[in-house]
Tab-separated table of C-alpha atoms in Angstrom:
chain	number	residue	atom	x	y	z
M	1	UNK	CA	5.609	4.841	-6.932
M	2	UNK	CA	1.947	4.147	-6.550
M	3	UNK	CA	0.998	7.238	-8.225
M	4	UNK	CA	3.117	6.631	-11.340
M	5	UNK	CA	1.670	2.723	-11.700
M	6	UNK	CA	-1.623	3.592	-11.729
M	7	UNK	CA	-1.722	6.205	-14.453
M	8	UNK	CA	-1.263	9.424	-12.091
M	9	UNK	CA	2.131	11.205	-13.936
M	10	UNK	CA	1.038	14.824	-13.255
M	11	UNK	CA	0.219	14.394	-9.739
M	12	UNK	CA	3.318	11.929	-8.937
M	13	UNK	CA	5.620	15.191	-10.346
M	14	UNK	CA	3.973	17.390	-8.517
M	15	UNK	CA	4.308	15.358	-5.056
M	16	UNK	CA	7.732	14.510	-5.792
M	17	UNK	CA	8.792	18.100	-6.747
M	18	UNK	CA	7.038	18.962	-3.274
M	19	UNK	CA	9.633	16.153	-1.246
M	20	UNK	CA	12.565	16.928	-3.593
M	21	UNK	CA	14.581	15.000	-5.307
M	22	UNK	CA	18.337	15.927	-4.647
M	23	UNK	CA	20.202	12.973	-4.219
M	24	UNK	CA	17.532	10.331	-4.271
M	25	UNK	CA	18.172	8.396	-7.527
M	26	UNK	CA	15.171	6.276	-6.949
M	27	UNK	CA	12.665	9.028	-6.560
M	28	UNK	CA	14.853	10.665	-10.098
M	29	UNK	CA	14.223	7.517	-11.444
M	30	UNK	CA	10.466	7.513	-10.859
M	31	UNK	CA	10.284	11.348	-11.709
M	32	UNK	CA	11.991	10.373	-15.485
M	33	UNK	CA	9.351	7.656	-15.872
M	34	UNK	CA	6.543	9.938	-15.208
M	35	UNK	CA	7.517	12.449	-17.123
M	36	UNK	CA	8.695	9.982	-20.082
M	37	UNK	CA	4.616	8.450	-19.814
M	38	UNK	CA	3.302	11.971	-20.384
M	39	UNK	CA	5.602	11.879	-23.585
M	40	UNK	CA	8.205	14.101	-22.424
M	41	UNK	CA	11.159	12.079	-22.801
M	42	UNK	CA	13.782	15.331	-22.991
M	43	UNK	CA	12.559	16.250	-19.558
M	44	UNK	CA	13.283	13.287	-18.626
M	45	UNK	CA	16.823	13.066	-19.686
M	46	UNK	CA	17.614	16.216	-18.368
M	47	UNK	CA	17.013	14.397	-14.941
M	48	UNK	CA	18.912	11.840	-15.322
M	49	UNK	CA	23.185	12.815	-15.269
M	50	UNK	CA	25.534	10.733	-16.865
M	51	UNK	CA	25.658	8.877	-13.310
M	52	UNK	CA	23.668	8.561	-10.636
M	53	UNK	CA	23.738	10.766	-7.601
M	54	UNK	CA	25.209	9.550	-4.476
M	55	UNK	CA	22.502	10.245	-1.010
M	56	UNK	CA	22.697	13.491	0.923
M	57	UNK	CA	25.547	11.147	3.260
M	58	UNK	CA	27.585	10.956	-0.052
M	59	UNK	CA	27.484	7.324	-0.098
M	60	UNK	CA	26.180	5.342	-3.946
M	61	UNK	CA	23.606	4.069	-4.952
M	62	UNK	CA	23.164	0.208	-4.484
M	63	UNK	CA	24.250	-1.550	-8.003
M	64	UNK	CA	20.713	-1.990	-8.714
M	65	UNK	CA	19.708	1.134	-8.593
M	66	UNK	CA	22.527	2.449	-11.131
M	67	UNK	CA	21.835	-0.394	-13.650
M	68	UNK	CA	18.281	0.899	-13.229
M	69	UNK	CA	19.579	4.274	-13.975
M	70	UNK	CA	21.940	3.211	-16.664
M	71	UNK	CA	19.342	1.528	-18.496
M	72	UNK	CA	16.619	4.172	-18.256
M	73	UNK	CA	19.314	6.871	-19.275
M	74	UNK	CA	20.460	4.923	-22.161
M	75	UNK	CA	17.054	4.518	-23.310
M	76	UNK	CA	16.197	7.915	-23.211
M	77	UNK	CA	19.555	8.646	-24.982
M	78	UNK	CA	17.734	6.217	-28.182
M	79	UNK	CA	14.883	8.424	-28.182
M	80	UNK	CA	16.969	11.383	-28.148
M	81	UNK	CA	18.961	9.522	-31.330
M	82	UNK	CA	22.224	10.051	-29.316
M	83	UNK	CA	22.998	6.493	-29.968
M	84	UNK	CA	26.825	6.440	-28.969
M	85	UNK	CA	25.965	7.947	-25.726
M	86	UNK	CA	22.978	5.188	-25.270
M	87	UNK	CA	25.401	1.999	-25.989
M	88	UNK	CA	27.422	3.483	-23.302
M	89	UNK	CA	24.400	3.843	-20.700
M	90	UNK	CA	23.189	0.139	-21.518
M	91	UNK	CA	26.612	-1.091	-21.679
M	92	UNK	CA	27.165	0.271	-18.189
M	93	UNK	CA	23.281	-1.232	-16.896
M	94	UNK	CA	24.207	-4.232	-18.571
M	95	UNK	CA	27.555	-4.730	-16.842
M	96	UNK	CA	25.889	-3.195	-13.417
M	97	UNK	CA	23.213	-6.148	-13.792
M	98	UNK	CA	24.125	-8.508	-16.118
M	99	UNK	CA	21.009	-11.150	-14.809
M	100	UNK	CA	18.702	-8.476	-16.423
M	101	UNK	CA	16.794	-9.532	-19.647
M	102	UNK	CA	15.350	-6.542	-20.196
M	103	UNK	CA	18.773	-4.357	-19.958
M	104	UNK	CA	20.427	-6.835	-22.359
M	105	UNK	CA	16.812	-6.802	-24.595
M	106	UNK	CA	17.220	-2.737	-24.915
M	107	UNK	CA	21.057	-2.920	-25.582
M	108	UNK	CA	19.464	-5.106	-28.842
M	109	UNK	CA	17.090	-2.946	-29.673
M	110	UNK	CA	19.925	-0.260	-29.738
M	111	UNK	CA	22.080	-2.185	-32.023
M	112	UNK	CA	18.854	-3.022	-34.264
M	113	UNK	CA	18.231	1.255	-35.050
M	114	UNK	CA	21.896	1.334	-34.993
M	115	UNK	CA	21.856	-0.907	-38.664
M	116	UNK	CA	24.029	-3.400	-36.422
M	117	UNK	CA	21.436	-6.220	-37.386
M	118	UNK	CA	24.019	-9.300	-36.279
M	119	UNK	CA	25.426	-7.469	-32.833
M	120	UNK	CA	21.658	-7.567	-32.675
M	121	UNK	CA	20.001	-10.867	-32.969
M	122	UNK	CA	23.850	-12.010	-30.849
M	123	UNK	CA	22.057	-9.759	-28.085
M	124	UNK	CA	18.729	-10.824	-28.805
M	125	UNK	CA	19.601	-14.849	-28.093
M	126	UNK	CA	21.704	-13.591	-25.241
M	127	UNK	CA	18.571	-11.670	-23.406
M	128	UNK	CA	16.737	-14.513	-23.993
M	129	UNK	CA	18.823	-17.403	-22.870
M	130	UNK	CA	18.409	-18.178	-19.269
M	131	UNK	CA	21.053	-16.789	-16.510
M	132	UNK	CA	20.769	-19.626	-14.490
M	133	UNK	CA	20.540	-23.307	-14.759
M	134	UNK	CA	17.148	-24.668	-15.645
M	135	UNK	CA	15.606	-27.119	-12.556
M	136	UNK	CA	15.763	-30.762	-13.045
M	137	UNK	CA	12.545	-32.843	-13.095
M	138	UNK	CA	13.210	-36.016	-10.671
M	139	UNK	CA	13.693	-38.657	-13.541
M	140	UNK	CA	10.447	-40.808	-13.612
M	141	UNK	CA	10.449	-43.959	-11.548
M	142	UNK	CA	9.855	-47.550	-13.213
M	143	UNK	CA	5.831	-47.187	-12.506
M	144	UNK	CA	6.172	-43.879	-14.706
M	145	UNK	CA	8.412	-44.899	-17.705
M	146	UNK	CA	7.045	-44.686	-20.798
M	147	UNK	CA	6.649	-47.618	-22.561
């Protein structure tokens, strides 16, 4: 992960080609975004199966992880143009982690290309409206009351 956040795409694929990759989605994951920084977003796709990969034990990968993976697939699907595929993806990232601007933001962006301006800007307010309650101020005393 350090490799990839500070710039270092070639070498991060060739150290995580060295490891392997089967059945880790989060070392997939960081493979895809190395490879989709060096501008080389079909390799990336190809990485990334309509689902993420359950561990060498079989068992899934932690919701997290497979909104992560739905969201980085569906964007990847965009760039590809394979748009019906992508709403799928983000759909699925969205649902996997609803609490996530940023899958909800993309899903927007999606309908945007897509010509669906309104399904759009509905996302768009939706990404940005907060997921939980906003924190109360104590109300002011009677030494702090306005006048």
């Amino acid at each position: 992960a350090a490799l990839v956040r500070d710039g270092r795409f070639e070498e991060a694929i060739g150290l995580l080609a060295q490891v392997g990759t089967v059945g880790r989605a989060e070392l997939i994951l960081l493979q895809a975004d190395a490879l989709l920084c060096l501008e080389r977003p079909a390799e990336a796709l190809r990485l990334l199966p309509p689902a993420p990969p359950a561990d060498e034990d079989g068992v899934a990968v932690p919701p997290r992880t497979a909104a992560r993976w739905y969201n980085n697939r569906g964007c990847l699907l965009v760039c590809a143009s394979l748009l019906a595929e992508a709403e799928a993806a983000l759909l699925r990232a969205v649902e996997l982690a609803p609490d996530e601007a940023e899958y909800r933001f993309n899903l927007s962006l999606l309908h945007w290309r897509a010509g669906e301006r309104r399904q759009a800007c509905e996302g768009r307010l939706a990404s940005s409206a907060p997921t939980r309650p906003p924190r109360t101020k104590p109300s002011p005393g009677p030494l702090s009351a306005p006048l």
